[in-house]
XYZ file of C-alpha atoms in Angstrom:
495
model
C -24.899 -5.240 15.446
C -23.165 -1.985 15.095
C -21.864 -2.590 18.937
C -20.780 -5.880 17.731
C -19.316 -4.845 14.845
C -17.402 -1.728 16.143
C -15.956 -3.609 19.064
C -14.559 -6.037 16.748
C -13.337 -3.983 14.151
C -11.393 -1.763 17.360
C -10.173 -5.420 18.587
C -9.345 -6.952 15.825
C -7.179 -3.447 14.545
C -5.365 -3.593 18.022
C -4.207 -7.402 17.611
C -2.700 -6.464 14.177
C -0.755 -3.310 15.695
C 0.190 -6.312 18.423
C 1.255 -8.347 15.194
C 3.457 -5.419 13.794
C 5.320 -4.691 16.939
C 5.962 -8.412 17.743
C 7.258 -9.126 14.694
C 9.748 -5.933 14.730
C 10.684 -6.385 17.600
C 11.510 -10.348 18.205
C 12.810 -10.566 14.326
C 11.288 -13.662 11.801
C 13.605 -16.718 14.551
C 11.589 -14.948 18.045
C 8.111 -14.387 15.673
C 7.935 -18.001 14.623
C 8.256 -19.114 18.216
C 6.471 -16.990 19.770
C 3.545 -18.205 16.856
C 4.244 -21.780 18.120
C 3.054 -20.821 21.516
C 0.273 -19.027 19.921
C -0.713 -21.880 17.610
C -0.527 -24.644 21.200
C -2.313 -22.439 23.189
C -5.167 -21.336 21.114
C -5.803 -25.232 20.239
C -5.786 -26.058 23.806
C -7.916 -23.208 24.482
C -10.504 -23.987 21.988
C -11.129 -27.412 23.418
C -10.827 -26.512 27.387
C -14.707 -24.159 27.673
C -15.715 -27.623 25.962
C -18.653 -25.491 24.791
C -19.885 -23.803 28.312
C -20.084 -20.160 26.753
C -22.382 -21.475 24.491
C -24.410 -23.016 27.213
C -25.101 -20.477 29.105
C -26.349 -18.169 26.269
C -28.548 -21.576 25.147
C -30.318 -21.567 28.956
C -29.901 -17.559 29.320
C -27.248 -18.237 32.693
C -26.689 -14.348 33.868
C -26.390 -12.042 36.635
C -24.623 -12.505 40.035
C -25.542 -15.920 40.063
C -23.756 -16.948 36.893
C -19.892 -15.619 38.674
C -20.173 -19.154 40.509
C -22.256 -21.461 38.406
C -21.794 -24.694 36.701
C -21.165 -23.493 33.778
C -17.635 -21.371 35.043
C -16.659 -24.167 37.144
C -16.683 -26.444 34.455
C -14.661 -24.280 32.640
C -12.312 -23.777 35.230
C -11.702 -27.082 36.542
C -11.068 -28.147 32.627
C -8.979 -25.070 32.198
C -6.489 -25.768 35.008
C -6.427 -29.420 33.850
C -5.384 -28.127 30.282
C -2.731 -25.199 31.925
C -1.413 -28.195 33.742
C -0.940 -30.367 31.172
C 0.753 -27.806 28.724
C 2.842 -26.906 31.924
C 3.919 -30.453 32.428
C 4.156 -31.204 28.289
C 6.120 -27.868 27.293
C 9.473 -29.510 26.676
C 7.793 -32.751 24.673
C 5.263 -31.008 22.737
C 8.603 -28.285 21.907
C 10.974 -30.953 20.816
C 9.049 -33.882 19.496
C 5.781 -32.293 17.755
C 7.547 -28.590 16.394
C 11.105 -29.882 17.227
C 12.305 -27.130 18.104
C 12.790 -27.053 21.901
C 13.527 -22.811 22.301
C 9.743 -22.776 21.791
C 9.032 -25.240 25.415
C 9.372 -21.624 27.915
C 7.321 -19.921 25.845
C 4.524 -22.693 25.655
C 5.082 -23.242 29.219
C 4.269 -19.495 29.477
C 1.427 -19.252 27.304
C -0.570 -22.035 29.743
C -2.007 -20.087 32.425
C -4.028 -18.007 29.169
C -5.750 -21.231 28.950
C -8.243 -21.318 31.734
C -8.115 -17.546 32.151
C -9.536 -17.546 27.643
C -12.238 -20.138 28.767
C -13.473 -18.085 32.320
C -13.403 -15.043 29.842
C -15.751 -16.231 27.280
C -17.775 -17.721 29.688
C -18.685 -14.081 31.735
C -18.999 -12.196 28.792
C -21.569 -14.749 27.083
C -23.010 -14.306 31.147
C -22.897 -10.637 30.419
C -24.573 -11.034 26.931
C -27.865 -13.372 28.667
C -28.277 -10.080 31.344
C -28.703 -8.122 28.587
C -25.468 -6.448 28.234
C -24.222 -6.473 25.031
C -23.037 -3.081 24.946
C -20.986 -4.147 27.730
C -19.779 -7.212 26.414
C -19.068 -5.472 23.124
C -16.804 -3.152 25.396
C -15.039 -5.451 27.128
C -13.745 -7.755 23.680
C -12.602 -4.633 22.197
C -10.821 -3.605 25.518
C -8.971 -7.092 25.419
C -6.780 -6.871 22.032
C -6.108 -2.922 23.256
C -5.017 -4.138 26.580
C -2.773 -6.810 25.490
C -1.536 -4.431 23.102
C -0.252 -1.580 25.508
C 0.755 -4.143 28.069
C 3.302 -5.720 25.278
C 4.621 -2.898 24.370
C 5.316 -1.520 27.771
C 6.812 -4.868 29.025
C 8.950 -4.894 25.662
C 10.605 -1.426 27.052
C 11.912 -3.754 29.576
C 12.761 -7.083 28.496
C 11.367 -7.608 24.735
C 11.382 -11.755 24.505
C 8.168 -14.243 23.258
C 7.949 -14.956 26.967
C 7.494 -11.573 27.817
C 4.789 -11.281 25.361
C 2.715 -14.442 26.651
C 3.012 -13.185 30.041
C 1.536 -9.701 28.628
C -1.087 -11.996 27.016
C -1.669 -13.743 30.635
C -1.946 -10.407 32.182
C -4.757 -8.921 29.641
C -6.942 -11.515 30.607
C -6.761 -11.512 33.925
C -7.490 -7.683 33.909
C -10.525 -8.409 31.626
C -12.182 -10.556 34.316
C -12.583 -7.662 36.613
C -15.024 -5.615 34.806
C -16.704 -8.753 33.883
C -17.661 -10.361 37.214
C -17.882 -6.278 38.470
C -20.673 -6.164 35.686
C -22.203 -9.740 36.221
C -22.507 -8.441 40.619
C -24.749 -5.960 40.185
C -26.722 -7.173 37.064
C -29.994 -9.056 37.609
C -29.767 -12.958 38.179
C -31.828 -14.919 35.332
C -32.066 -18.540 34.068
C -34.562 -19.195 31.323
C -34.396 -23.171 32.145
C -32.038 -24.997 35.136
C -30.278 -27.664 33.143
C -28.187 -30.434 34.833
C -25.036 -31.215 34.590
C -25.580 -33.694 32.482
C -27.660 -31.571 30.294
C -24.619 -29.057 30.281
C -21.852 -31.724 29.572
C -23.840 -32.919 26.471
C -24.918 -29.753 24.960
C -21.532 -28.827 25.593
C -19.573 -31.273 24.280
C -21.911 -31.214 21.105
C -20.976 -27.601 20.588
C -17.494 -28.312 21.451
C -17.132 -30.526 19.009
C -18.603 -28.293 15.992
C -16.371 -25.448 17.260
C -13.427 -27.169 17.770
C -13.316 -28.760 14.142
C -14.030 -25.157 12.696
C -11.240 -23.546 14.748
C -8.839 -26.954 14.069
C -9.559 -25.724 10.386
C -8.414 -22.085 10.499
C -5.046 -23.243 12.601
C -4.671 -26.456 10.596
C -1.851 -24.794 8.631
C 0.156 -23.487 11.146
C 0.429 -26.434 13.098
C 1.612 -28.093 9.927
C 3.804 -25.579 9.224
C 5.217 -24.921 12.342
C 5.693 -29.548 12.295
C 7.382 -29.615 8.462
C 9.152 -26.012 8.652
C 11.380 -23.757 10.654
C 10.263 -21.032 12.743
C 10.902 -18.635 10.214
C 8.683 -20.228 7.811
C 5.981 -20.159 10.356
C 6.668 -16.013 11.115
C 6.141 -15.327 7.500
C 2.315 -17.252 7.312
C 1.711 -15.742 10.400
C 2.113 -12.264 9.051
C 0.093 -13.298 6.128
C -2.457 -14.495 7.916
C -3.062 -11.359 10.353
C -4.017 -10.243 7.101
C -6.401 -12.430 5.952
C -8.067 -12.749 9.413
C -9.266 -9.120 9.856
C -11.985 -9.529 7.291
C -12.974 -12.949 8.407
C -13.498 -11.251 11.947
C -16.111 -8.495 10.172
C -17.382 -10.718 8.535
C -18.821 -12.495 11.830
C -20.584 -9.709 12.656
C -22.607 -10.051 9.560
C -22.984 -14.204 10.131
C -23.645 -13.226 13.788
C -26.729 -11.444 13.023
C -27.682 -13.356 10.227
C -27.672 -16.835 12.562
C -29.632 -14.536 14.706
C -32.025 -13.729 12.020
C -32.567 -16.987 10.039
C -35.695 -18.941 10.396
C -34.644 -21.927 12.943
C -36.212 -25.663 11.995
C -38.268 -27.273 14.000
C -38.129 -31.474 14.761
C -41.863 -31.764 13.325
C -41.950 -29.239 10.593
C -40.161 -29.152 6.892
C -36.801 -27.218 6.879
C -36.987 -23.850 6.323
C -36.948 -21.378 3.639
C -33.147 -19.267 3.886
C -33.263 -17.461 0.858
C -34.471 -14.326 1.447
C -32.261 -14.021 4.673
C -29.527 -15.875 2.722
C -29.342 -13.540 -0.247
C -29.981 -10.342 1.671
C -26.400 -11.606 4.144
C -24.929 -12.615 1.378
C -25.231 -9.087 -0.226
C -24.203 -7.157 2.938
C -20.744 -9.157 2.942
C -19.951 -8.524 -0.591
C -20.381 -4.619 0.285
C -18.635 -4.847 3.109
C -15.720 -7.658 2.712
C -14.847 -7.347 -1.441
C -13.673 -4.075 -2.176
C -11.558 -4.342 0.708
C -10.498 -7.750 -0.243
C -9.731 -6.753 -3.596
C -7.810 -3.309 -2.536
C -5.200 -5.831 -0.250
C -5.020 -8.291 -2.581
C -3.537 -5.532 -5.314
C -1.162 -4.099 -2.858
C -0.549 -6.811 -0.524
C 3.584 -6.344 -1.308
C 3.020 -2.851 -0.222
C 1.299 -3.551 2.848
C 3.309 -6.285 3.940
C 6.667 -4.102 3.489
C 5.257 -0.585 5.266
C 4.090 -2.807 8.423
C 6.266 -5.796 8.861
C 9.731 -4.618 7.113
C 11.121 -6.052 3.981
C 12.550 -9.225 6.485
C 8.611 -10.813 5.671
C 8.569 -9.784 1.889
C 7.471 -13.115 1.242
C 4.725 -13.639 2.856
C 3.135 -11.393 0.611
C 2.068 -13.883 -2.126
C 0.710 -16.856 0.186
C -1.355 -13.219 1.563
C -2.420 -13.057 -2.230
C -3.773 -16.793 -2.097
C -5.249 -16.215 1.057
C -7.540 -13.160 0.095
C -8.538 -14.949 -3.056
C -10.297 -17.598 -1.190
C -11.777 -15.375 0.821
C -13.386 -13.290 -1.991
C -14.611 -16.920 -3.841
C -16.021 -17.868 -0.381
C -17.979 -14.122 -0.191
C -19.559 -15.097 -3.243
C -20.870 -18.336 -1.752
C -22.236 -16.968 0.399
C -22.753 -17.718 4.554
C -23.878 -21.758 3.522
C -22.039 -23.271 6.466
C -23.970 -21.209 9.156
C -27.201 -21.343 7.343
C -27.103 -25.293 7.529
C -25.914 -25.212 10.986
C -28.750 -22.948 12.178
C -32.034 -24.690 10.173
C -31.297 -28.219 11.928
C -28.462 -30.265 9.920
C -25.941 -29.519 13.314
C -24.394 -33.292 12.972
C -23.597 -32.797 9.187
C -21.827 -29.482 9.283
C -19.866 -31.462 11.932
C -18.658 -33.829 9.811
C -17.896 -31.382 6.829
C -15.981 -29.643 9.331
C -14.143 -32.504 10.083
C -13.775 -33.545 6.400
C -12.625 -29.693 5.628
C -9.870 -29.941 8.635
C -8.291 -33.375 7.546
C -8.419 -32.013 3.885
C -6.712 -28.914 4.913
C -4.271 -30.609 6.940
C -3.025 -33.212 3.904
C -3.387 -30.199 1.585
C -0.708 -29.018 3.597
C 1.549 -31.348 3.937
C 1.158 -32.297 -0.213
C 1.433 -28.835 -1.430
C 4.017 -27.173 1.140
C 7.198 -28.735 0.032
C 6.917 -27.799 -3.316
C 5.340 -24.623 -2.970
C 6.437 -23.195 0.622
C 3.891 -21.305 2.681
C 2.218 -20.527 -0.558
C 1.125 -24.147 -0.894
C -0.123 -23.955 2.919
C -2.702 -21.220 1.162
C -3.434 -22.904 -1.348
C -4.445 -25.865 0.632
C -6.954 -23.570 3.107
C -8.287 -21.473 0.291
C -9.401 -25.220 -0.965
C -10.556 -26.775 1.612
C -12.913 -23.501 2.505
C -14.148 -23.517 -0.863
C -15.062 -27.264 -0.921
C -17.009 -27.020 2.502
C -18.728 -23.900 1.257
C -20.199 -25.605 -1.745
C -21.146 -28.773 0.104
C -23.192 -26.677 2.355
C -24.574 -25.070 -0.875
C -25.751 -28.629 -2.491
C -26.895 -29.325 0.558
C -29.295 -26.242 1.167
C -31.131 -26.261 -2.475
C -31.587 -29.991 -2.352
C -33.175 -29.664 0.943
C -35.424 -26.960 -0.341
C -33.755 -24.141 2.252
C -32.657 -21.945 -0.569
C -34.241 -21.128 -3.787
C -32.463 -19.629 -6.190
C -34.590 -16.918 -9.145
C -33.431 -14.727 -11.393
C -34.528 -11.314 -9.519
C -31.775 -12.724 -6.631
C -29.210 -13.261 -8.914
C -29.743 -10.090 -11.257
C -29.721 -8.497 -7.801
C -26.550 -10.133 -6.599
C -24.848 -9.369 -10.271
C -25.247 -5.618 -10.018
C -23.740 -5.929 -6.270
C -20.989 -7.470 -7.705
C -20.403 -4.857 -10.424
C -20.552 -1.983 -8.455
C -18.485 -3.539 -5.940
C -15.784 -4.431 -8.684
C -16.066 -1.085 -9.801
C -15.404 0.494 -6.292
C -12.112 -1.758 -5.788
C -10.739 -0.688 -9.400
C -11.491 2.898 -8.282
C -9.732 2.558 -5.135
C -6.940 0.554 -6.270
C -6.340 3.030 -8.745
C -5.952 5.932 -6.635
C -4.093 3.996 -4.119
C -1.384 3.074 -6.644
C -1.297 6.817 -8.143
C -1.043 8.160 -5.120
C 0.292 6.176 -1.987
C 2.062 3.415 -3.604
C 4.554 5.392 -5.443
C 7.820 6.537 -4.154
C 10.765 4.171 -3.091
C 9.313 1.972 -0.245
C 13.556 0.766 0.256
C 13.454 2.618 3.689
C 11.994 0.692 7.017
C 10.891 3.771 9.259
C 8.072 5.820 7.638
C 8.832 9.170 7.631
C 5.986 12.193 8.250
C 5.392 12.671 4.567
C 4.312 9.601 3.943
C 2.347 9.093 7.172
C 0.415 12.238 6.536
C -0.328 11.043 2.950
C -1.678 7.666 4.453
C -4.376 9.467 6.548
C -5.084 11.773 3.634
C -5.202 8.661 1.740
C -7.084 6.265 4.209
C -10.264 9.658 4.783
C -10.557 9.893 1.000
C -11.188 6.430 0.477
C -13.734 6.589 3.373
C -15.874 9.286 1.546
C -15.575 7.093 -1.107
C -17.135 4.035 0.810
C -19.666 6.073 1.753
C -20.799 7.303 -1.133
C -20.565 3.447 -2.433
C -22.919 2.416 0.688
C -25.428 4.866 -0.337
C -25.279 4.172 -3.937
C -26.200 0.556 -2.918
C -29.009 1.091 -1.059
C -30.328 2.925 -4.420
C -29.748 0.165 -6.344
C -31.064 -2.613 -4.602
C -33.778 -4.614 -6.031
C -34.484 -7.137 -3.628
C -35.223 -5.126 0.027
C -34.681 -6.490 3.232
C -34.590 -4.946 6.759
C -31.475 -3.810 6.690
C -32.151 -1.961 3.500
C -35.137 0.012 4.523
C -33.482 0.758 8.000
C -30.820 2.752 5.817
C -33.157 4.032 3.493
C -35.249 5.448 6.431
C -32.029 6.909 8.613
C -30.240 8.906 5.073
C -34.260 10.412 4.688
C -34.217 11.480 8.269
C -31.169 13.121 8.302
C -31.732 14.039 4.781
C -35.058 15.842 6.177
C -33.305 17.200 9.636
C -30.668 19.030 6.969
C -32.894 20.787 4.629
C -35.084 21.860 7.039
C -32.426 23.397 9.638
């Protein structure tokens, strides 16, 4: 988990340096195409593995063997179907869907990431059934870092969107290397030899479930990039980069906890979440809320200091955003729970209801509002799937809830409301201040941010252990911390 959770936090950090220089750089017009490209691609690439990466962690496909199986090929074939098509579509999909035809190169451009994405995630989940997860932890973190020093040296040469997706192109491609260098000497297994058709319809299943969760969190761009201009769309996009680095930690935690969870079988009752339930739900609101709250107070600030002052407004719909990610924390992780104790098929069709909710959300609540509206309509449409999933686990009998949980879960929240005053406090005493009218950052200020940013680390820590003193209810995770501070605790006093 730490692996997992370092890798992405190194990943997802590098794609949001990526973020700042591409929108410098191209300017709000280039930034909104270049997002349009973005948005077309990453549909088309969610749809093109049609679930193989899955399937070859579900039948434990690794090892030399795996470079060449079923599995890849599928993914290939598909993927060069899909580059094709977005090849061959560039100009109609640019004028007649976004209507705005200076974004058909750059789609055209973006293509070949399609089957190159799908090839990727298909060796590393390879890499992952071998038994090399540090590896595969590795190798995602190396991608957004990659991508990120390949921009900006192709920028020092000719800075366009195109230049950027061919960057994009090029990361991947480098990727594969260490992968199928990895998968050649690793150690061929196959838990169970599935057929094609097996493959196809596990595949598509997966596909299916994935797809309508992805759909969901690009739903408002591709409306906004339909109704609006491409400046519009550069301003959510910034807001958004926001908002997705703590929904990327937070699969770490849902990672584990899927991992964790008792799974149903056909002939027995479904099974009894709570204690893993409550004891996830916990860990996120240590780890997601104070940082949630601390962006939502100075998400001006932020926005300003990284993106310039020409995407001061996509500060509020970054506002909206974080709110529905801290109501969501509190939820808790309901939609993987139900996917992971047997009810597969009606996650699916929340999904689906959640997408086509966000998507008319959209289109009712952005003229009125702008990309605030397109916000609104996601935070929404999260919060109703959340709380279907929710019904749906206590009338099923998965979760339970008792008053020791929630007492439990109450004094998380405090102390984590506590921490976030504290820390938004001393942000705005100290960092905030000063006239912000200037673009470049001088010294002064970039020394007081890393003065600023290793004080507030102390005072995480020293949050972290005071909740592992406080908690009531115990789980593994708890007593694996409790055990490591003695230890070292121990090791100290007696050296």
């Amino acid at each position: 988990m730490v692996a997992q959770f370092l890798s992405t936090l190194v990943g997802r950090g590098s794609y949001l340096a990526l973020q700042v220089v591409l929108a410098r750089v191209l300017g709000p017009e280039g930034f909104g195409l270049y997002a349009i490209g973005w948005t077309v691609a990453g549909l088309t690439g969610t749809l093109t593995p049609v679930g193989m990466p899955q399937a070859v962690l579900r039948y434990c496909i690794g090892g030399r063997a795996s470079i060449l199986s079923r599995p890849t090929i599928i993914v290939l074939i598909v993927g060069l179907a899909g580059a094709a098509g977005l090849t061959i579509g560039s100009g109609q999909i640019a004028a007649h869907i976004f209507g705005e035809p200076a974004s058909s190169p750059i789609i055209r451009a973006f293509a070949p990431s399609v089957p190159l994405l799908g090839l990727t995630a298909v060796l590393t989940g390879s890499l992952r059934s071998s038994g090399r997860m540090l590896a595969s932890a590795l190798i995602g973190a190396t991608s957004g870092l990659a991508y990120l020093v390949i921009t900006v040296l192709m920028f020092e040469i000719h800075p366009t969107a195109v230049a950027a997706a061919n960057a994009y192109n090029m990361s991947l491609g480098l990727i594969l290397v260490p992968c199928i260098a990895l998968l050649w000497q690793a150690h061929a297994t196959e838990w169970q030899t599935p057929t094609t058709r097996q493959l196809m319809h596990f595949g598509i299943v997966t596909m299916l479930i994935h797809s309508t969760s992805v759909l969901n969190l690009w739903a408002d761009r591709v409306v906004i990039g339909v109704v609006a201009d491409p400046r519009t769309l550069a301003t959510y996009q910034v807001a958004s980069q926001f908002a997705m680095i703590m929904v990327v930690l937070r699969s770490a935690v849902t990672t584990v906890f899927e991992a964790r969870v008792p799974k149903h079988h056909p002939s027995a009752s479904p099974p009894d979440v709570t204690t893993e339930f409550f004891a996830a739900t916990r860990l996120l609101l240590h780890i997601s809320v104070p940082g949630l709250v601390v962006l939502a107070c100075t998400s001006a600030f932020w926005v300003h200091l990284l993106f310039g002052p020409a995407y001061a407004a996509a500060a509020l719909p970054l506002l909206v955003l974080v709110a529905g990610q801290i109501v969501a924390t509190f939820v808790g992780p309901t939609v993987n729970a139900l996917h992971m104790t047997g009810d597969e098929r009606i996650v699916m069709l929340l999904m689906v209801g959640t997408a086509l909710l966000n998507i008319a959300g959209c289109f009712i609540l952005l003229p009125p509002l702008g990309v605030t509206g397109a916000a609104l309509a996601t935070g929404i449409a999260n919060f109703t799937v959340s709380v279907a999933c929710l019904y749906r686990l206590v009338r099923t009998g998965r979760l339970r809830f008792s008053l020791r949980w929630l007492f439990d879960i109450a004094l998380a929240t405090m102390i984590c409301v506590a921490a976030s005053l504290f820390i938004t406090r001393f942000l705005t005493n100290g960092l905030l201040t000063g006239d912000l009218s200037a673009d470049v950052v001088r010294p002064p200020r970039a020394v007081l941010i890393l003065q600023t940013f290793g004080i507030v680390s102390a005072i995480y820590l020293l949050y972290a252990a005071c909740v592992c003193a406080t908690c009531l209810v115990e789980d593994e995770l708890v007593h694996l911390t409790k055990s490591q501070l003695r230890r070292r605790f121990r090791r100290l006093v007696s050296s």
